[in-house]
Short mmCIF file of C-alpha atoms in Angstrom, two decimals:
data_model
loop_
_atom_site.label_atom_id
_atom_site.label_comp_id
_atom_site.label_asym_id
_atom_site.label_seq_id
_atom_site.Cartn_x
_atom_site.Cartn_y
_atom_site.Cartn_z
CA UNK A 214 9.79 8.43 10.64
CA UNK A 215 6.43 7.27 9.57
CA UNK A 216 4.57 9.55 6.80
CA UNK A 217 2.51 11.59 8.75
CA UNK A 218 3.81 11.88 12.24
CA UNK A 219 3.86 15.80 11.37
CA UNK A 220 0.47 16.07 11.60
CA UNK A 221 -2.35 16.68 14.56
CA UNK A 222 -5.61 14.91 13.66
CA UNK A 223 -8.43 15.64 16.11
CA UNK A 224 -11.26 12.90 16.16
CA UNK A 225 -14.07 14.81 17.15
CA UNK A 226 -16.82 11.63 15.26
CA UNK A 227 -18.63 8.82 17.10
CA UNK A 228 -18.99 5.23 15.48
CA UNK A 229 -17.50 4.06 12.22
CA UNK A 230 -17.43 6.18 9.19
CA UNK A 231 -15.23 9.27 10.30
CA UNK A 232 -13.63 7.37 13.44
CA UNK A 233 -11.96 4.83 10.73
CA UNK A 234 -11.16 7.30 8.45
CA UNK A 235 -8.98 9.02 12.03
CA UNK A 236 -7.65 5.44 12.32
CA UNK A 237 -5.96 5.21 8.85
CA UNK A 238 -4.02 8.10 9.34
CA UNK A 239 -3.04 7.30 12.76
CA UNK A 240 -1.32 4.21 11.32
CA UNK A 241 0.74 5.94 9.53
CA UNK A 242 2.25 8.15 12.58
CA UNK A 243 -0.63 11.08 12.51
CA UNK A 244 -1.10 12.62 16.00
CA UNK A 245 -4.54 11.15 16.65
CA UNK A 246 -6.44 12.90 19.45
CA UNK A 247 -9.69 11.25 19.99
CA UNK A 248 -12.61 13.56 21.55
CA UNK A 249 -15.09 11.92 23.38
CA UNK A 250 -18.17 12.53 25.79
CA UNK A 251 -16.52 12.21 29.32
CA UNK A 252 -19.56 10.14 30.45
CA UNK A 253 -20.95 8.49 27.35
CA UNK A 254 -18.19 7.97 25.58
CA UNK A 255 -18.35 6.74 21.86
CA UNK A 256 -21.02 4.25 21.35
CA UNK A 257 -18.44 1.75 19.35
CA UNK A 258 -17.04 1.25 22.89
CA UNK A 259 -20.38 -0.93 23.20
CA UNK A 260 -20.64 -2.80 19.86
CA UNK A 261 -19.58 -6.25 19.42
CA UNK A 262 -17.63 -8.62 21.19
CA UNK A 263 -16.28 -7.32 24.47
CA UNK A 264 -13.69 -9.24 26.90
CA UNK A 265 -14.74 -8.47 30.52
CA UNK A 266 -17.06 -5.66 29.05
CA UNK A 267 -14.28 -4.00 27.22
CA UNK A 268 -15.10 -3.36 23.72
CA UNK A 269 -13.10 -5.22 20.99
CA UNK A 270 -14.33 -3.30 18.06
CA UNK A 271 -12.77 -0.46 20.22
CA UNK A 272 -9.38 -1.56 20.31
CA UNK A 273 -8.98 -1.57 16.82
CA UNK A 274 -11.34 1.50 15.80
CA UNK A 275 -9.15 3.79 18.19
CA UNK A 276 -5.81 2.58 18.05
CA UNK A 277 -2.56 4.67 17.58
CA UNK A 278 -5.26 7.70 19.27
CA UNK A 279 -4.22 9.43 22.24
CA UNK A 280 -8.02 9.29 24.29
CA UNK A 281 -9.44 12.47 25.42
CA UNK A 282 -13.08 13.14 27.03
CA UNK A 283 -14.51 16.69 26.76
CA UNK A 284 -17.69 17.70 26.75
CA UNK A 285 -18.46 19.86 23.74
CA UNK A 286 -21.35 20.67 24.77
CA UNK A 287 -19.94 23.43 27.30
CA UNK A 288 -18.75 26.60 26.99
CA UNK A 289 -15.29 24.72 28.54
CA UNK A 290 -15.25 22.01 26.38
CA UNK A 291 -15.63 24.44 23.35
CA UNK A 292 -12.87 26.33 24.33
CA UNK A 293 -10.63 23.70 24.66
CA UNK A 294 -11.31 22.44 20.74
CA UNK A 295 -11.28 26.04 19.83
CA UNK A 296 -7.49 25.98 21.39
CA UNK A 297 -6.65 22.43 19.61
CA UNK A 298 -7.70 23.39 16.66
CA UNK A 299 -5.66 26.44 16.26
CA UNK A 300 -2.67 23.60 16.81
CA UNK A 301 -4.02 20.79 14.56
CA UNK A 302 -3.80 20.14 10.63
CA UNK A 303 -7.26 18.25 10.97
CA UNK A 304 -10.64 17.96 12.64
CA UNK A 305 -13.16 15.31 11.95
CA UNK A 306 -16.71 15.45 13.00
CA UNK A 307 -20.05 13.99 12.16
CA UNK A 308 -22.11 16.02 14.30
CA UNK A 309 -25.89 16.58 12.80
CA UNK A 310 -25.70 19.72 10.75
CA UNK A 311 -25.56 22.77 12.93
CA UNK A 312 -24.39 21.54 15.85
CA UNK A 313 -21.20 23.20 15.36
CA UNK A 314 -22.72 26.22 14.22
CA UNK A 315 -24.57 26.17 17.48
CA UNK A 316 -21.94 25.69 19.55
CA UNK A 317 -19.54 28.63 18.17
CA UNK A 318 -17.52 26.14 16.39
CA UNK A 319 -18.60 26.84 12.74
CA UNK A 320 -15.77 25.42 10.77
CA UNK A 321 -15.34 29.56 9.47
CA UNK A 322 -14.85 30.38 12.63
CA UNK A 323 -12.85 27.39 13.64
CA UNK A 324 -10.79 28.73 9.88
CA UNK A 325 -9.86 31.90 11.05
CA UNK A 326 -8.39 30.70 14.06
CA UNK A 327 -6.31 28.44 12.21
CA UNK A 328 -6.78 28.90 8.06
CA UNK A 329 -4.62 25.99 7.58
CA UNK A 330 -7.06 23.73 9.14
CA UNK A 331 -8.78 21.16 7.44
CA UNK A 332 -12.83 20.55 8.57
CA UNK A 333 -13.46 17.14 7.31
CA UNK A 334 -17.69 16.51 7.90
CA UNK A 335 -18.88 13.40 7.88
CA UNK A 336 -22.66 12.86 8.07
CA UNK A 337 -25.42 10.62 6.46
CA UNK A 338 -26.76 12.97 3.73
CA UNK A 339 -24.56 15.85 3.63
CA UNK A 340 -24.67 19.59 5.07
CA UNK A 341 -27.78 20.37 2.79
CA UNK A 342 -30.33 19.13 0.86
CA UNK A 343 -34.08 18.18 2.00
CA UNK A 344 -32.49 14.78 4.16
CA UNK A 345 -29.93 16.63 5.46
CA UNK A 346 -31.13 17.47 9.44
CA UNK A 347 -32.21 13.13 9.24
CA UNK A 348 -30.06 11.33 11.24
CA UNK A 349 -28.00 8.97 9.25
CA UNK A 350 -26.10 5.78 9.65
CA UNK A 351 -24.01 3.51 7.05
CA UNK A 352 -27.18 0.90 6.80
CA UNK A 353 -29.15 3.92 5.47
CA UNK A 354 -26.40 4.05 2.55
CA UNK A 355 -26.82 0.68 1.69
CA UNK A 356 -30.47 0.63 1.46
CA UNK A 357 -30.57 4.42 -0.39
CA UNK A 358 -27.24 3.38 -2.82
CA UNK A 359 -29.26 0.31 -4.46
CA UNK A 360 -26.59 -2.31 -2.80
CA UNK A 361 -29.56 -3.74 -1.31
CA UNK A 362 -31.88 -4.12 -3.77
CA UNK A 363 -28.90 -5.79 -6.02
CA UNK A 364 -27.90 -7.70 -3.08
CA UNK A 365 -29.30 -11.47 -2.58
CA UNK A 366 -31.19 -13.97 -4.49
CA UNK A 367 -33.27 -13.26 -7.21
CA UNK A 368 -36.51 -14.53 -5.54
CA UNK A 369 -35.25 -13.16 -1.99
CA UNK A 370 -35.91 -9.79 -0.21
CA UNK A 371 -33.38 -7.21 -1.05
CA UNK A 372 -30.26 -7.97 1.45
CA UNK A 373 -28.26 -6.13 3.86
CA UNK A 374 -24.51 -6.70 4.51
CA UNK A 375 -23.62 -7.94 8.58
CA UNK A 376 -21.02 -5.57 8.63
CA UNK A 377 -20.51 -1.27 8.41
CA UNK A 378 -20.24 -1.33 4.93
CA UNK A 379 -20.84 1.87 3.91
CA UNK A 380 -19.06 3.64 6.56
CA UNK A 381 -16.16 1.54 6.05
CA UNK A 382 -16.52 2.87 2.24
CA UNK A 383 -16.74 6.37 3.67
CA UNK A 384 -13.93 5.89 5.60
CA UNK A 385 -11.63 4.94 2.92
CA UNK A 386 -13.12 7.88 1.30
CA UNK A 387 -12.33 10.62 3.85
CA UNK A 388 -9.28 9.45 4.48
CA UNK A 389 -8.38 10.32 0.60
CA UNK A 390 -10.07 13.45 0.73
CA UNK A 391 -8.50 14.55 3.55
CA UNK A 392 -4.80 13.48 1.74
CA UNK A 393 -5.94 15.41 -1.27
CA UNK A 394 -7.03 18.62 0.98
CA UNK A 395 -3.59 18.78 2.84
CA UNK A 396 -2.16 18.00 -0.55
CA UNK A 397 -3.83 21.04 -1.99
CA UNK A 398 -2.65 23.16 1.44
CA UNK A 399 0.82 22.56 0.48
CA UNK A 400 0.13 25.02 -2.83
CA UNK A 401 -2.01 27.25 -1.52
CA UNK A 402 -1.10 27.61 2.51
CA UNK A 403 -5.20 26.98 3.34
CA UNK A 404 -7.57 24.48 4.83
CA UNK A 405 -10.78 24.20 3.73
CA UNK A 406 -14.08 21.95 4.51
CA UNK A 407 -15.15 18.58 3.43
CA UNK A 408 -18.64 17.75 2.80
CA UNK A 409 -18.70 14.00 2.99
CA UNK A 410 -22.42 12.14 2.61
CA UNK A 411 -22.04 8.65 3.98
CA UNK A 412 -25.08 7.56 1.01
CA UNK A 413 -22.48 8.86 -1.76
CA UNK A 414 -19.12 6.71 -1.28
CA UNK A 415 -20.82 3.30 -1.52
CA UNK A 416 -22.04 4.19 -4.96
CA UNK A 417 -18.88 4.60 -6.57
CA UNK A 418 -18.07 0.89 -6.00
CA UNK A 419 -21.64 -0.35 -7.39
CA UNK A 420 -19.91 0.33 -10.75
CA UNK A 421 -22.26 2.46 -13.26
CA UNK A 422 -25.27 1.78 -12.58
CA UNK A 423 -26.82 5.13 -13.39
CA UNK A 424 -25.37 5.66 -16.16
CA UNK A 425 -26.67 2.49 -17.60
CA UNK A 426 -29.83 3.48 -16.08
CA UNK A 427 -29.69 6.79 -18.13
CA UNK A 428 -28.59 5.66 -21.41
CA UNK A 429 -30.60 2.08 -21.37
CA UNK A 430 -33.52 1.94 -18.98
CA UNK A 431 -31.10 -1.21 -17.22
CA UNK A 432 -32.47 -1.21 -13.57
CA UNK A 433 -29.74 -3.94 -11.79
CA UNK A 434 -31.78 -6.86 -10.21
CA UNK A 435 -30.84 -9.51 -7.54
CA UNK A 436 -28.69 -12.51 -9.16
CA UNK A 437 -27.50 -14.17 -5.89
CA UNK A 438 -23.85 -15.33 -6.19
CA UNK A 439 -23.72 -14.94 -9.62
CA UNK A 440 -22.54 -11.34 -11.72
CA UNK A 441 -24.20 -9.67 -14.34
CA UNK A 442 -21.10 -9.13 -15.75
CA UNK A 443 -19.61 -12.39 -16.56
CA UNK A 444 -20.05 -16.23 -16.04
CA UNK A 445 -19.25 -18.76 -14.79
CA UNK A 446 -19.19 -16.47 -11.28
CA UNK A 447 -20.83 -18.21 -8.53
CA UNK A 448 -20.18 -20.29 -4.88
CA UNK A 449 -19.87 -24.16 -6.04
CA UNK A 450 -20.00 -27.05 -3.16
CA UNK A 451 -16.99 -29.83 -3.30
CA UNK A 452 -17.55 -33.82 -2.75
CA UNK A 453 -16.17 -33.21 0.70
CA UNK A 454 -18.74 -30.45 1.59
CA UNK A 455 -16.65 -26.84 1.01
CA UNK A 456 -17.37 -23.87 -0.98
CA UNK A 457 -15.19 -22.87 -3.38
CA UNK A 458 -15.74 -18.99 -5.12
CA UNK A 459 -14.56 -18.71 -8.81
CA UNK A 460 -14.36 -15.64 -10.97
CA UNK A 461 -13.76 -15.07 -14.78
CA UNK A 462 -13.53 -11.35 -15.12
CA UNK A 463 -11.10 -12.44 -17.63
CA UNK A 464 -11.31 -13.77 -21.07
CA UNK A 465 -8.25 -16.09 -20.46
CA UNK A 466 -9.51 -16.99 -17.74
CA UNK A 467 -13.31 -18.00 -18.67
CA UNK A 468 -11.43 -19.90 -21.58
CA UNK A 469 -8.99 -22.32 -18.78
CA UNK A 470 -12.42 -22.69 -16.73
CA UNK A 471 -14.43 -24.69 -18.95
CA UNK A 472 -11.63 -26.58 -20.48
CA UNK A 473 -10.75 -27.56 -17.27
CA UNK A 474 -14.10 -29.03 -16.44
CA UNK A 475 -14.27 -30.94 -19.55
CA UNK A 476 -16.02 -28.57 -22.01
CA UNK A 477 -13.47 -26.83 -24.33
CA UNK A 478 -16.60 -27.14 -27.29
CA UNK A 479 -18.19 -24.13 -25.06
CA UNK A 480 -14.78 -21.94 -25.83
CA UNK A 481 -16.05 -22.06 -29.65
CA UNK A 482 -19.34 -20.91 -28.99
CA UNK A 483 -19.89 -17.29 -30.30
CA UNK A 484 -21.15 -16.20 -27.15
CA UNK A 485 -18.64 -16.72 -25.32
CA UNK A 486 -15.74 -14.59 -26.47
CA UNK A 487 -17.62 -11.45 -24.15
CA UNK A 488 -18.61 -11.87 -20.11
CA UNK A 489 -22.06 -10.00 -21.21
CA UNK A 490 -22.55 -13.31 -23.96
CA UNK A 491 -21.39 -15.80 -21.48
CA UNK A 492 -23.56 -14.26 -18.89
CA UNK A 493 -26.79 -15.09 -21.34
CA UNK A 494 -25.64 -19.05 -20.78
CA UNK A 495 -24.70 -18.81 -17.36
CA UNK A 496 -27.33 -21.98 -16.22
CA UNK A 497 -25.59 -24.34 -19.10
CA UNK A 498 -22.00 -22.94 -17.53
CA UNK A 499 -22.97 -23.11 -13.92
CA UNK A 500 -24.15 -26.78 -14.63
CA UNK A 501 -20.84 -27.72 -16.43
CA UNK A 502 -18.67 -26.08 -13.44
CA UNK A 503 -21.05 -27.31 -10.57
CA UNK A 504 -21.10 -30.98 -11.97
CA UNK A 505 -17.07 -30.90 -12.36
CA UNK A 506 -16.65 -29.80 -8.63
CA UNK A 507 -19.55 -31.66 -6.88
CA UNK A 508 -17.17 -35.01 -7.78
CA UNK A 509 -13.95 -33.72 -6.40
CA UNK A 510 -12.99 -32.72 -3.11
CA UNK A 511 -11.70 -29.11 -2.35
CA UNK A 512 -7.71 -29.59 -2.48
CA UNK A 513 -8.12 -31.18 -5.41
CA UNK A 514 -9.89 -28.77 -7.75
CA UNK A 515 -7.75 -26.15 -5.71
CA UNK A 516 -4.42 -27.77 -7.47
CA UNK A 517 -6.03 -28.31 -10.53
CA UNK A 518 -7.33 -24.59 -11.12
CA UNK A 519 -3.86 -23.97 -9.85
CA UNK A 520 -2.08 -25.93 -12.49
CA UNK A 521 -4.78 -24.12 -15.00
CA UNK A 522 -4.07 -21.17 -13.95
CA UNK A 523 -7.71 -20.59 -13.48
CA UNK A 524 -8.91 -18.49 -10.12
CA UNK A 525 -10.33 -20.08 -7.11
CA UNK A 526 -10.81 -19.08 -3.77
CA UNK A 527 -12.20 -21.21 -0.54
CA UNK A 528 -14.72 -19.86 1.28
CA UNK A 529 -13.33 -18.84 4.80
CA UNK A 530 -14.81 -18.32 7.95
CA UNK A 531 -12.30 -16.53 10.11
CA UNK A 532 -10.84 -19.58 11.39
CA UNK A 533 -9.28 -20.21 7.90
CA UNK A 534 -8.41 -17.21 8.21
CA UNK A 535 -6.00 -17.46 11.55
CA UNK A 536 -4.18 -20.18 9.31
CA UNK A 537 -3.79 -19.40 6.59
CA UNK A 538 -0.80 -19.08 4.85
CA UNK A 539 -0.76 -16.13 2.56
CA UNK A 540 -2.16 -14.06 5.29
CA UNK A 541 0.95 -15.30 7.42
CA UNK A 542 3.39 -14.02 5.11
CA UNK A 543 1.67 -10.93 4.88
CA UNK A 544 2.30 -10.13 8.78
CA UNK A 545 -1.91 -9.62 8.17
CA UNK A 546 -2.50 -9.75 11.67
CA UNK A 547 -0.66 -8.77 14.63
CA UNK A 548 -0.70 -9.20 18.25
CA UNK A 549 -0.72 -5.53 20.18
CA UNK A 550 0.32 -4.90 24.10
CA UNK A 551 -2.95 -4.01 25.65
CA UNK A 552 -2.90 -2.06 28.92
CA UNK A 553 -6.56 -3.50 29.86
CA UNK A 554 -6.75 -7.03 28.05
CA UNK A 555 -2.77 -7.99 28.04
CA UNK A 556 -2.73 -7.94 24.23
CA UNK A 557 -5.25 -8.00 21.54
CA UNK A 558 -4.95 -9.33 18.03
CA UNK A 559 -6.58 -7.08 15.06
CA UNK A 560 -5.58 -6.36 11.71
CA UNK A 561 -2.44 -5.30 10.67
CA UNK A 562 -2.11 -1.85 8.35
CA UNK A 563 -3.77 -2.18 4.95
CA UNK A 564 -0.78 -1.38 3.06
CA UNK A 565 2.85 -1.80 2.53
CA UNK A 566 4.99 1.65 2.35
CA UNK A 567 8.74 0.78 1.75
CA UNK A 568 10.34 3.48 2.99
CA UNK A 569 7.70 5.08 5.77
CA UNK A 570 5.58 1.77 6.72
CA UNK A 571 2.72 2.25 9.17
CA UNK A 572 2.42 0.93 12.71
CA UNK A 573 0.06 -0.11 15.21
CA UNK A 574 1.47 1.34 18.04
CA UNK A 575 -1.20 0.52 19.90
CA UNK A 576 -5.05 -0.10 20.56
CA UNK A 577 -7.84 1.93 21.71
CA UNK A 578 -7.43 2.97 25.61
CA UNK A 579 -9.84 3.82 28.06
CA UNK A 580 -12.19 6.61 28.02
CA UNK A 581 -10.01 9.74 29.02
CA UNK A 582 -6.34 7.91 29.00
CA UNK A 583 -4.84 10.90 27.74
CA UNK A 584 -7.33 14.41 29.17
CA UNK A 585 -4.47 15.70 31.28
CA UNK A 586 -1.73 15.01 28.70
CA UNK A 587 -3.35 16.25 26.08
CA UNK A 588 -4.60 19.66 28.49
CA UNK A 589 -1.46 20.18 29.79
CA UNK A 590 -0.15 20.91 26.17
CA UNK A 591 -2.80 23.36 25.56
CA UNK A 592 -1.11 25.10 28.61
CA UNK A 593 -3.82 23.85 31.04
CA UNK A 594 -2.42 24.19 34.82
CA UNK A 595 -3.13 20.95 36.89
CA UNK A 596 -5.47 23.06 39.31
CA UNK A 597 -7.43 24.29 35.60
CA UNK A 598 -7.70 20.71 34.27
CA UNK A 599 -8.70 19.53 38.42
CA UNK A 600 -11.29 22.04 38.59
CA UNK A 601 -12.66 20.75 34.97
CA UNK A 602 -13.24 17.32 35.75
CA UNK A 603 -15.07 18.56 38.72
CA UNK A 604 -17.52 20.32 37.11
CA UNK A 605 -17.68 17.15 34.75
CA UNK A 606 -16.35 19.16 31.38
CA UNK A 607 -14.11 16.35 31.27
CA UNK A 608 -13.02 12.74 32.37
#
């Protein structure tokens, strides 16, 4: 039995932030039901690469969730959550604030159908405030957090990431919350609501940047590939033309580095025995690194950091990543049985349980795969759920 195959999750959110924080707990067993429109759908069906117009994106955001399309919209559709929810541990939803409200679903009333229920809200700025009616997204995070002002080289423009960084950040973040909520449940016998602002997760992880703002006036600027926090910490090029990353969080570490590359006299330097001293030399450190690499080729300085027990990393592309061999061990990624594709590969579950492991059971399925199944155990007769997705409340 996986950890949380007692629970019903409903997926009421569209896109990446509360959909991914649905997808964690489905790989651990949760009862994923995933709501969407029965003619739109959910717009991450359309984003990315698609195989014969089927999302891939999809498969992975929405695996291990049973597929439902209801419109909420109607008085039907509302209904039918109002029923689910009085049998569910969880709904998620990033509906603009008062959409619920408007629809009869606040989560109070959606509490005293069920008071166990937990309403975990996901939007860009929160359920108040002066932002809070804006629409938001995850790239409005990393522009409002300060990621992208800190983010590129110093004489750059501030830099976005190519990826859903902040909802993935809010994702991880939900899913927590929503542990600690049912956690909290199992003293109290309640549910309650989560407030979740997409702009807030991301700046946990951009370390304390307001509270050196506060006590010191520091304002973080751009410093490429390098950190503020330590040196040497950068992307150096081999003789054979690869990237290699280094980092020397550590003082140990720092110490092997430039011994290594044929500078031990830096080690007795009083500067260097703290990452903020080393980082006030990091041009006469870069150089010293930089020049030892630049006359090597990659597998080389990769053994010899190795046998220094120094860190180094290659810069991957994705086909490194297929074959590589720490991943492989890992069981990283897997290949899933697809009904529509034949079988996908996506990323394994992030973590190792040894007694309750996750599973990817398996990947996102088309747009109202499970309706009837998941009617018919709200006690939906066949003729009710026919004469519903004639009048288009669901697909």
């Amino acid at each position: 039995m996986t950890s949380l195959a007692d629970l019903r999750v409903i997926d009421a959110a569209t896109l990446f932030a509360g959909p991914s924080a649905a997808m964690m707990l489905g790989d651990f067993g949760a009862d994923v039901i995933k709501i969407e429109h029965p003619r739109r759908g959910d717009p991450s069906r359309g984003h990315g690469a698609s195989v014969d117009g089927v999302g891939l994106w999809w498969k992975t955001l929405s695996r291990n969730k049973r597929a439902a399309a209801i419109d909420l919209s109607r008085a039907e559709g509302q209904r039918i959550l109002r029923s689910l929810a009085e049998r569910s541990d969880v709904l998620i939803e990033n509906f603009r604030p008062g959409t619920l409200e408007r629809w009869d679903l606040a989560p109070e009333d959606l509490l005293e159908l069920n008071p166990r229920l937990i309403v975990a809200r996901m939007t860009g700025f929160g359920q108040f405030g002066p932002m809070a009616s804006r629409p938001g997204f995850g790239t409005l995070a990393e522009a409002m957090s300060g990621f992208a002002s800190m983010t590129g080289q110093p004489d750059g423009p501030p830099t976005l990431p190519p990826l859903a960084l902040a909802d993935g950040i809010a994702g991880l973040a939900m899913s927590y919350a929503i542990m600690v909520a049912l956690h909290d449940r199992e003293r109290t016998g309640r549910g309650q609501v989560i407030d979740m602002a997409i702009i807030e997760p991301i700046l946990g992880l951009l370390g304390p940047q307001m509270t050196a703002y506060k006590a010191l006036g520091v304002v973080a600027q751009r410093t490429g590939n390098r950190s503020s926090s330590n040196a040497p910490r950068n992307t150096y090029r081999t003789r054979d033309g690869r990237w290699l990353a280094i980092s020397t969080s550590a003082q140990p570490i720092a110490e092997r580095v430039v011994t290594l590359v044929g500078r031990p006299d830096l080690v007795e330097q009083p500067w260097f025995g703290s990452g903020r001293g080393r980082v006030q030399h990091v041009d006469e450190l870069d150089e010293a690194v930089a020049s030892w690499i630049a006359e090597r080729d990659a597998d080389e300085v990769i053994a010899r950091f190795e046998e220094a027990q120094a860190a180094v990393a290659p810069i991957y592309d994705v086909t490194d990543i297929a074959k590589d061999p720490q991943y492989a061990a890992l069981d990283t990624f897997i290949e899933v049985p697809d009904e529509e594709l034949g079988a996908v590969t996506m990323q394994n579950v992030m973590f190792r349980l040894s007694d309750t492991p996750g599973e990817v059971r398996w990947p996102g399925r088309r747009l109202g795969h499970d309706t009837d199944e998941v009617l018919g155990e709200l006690d939906y007769a066949p003729e009710e759920i026919a004469g519903l997705r004639e009048d288009g409340v669901i697909a």
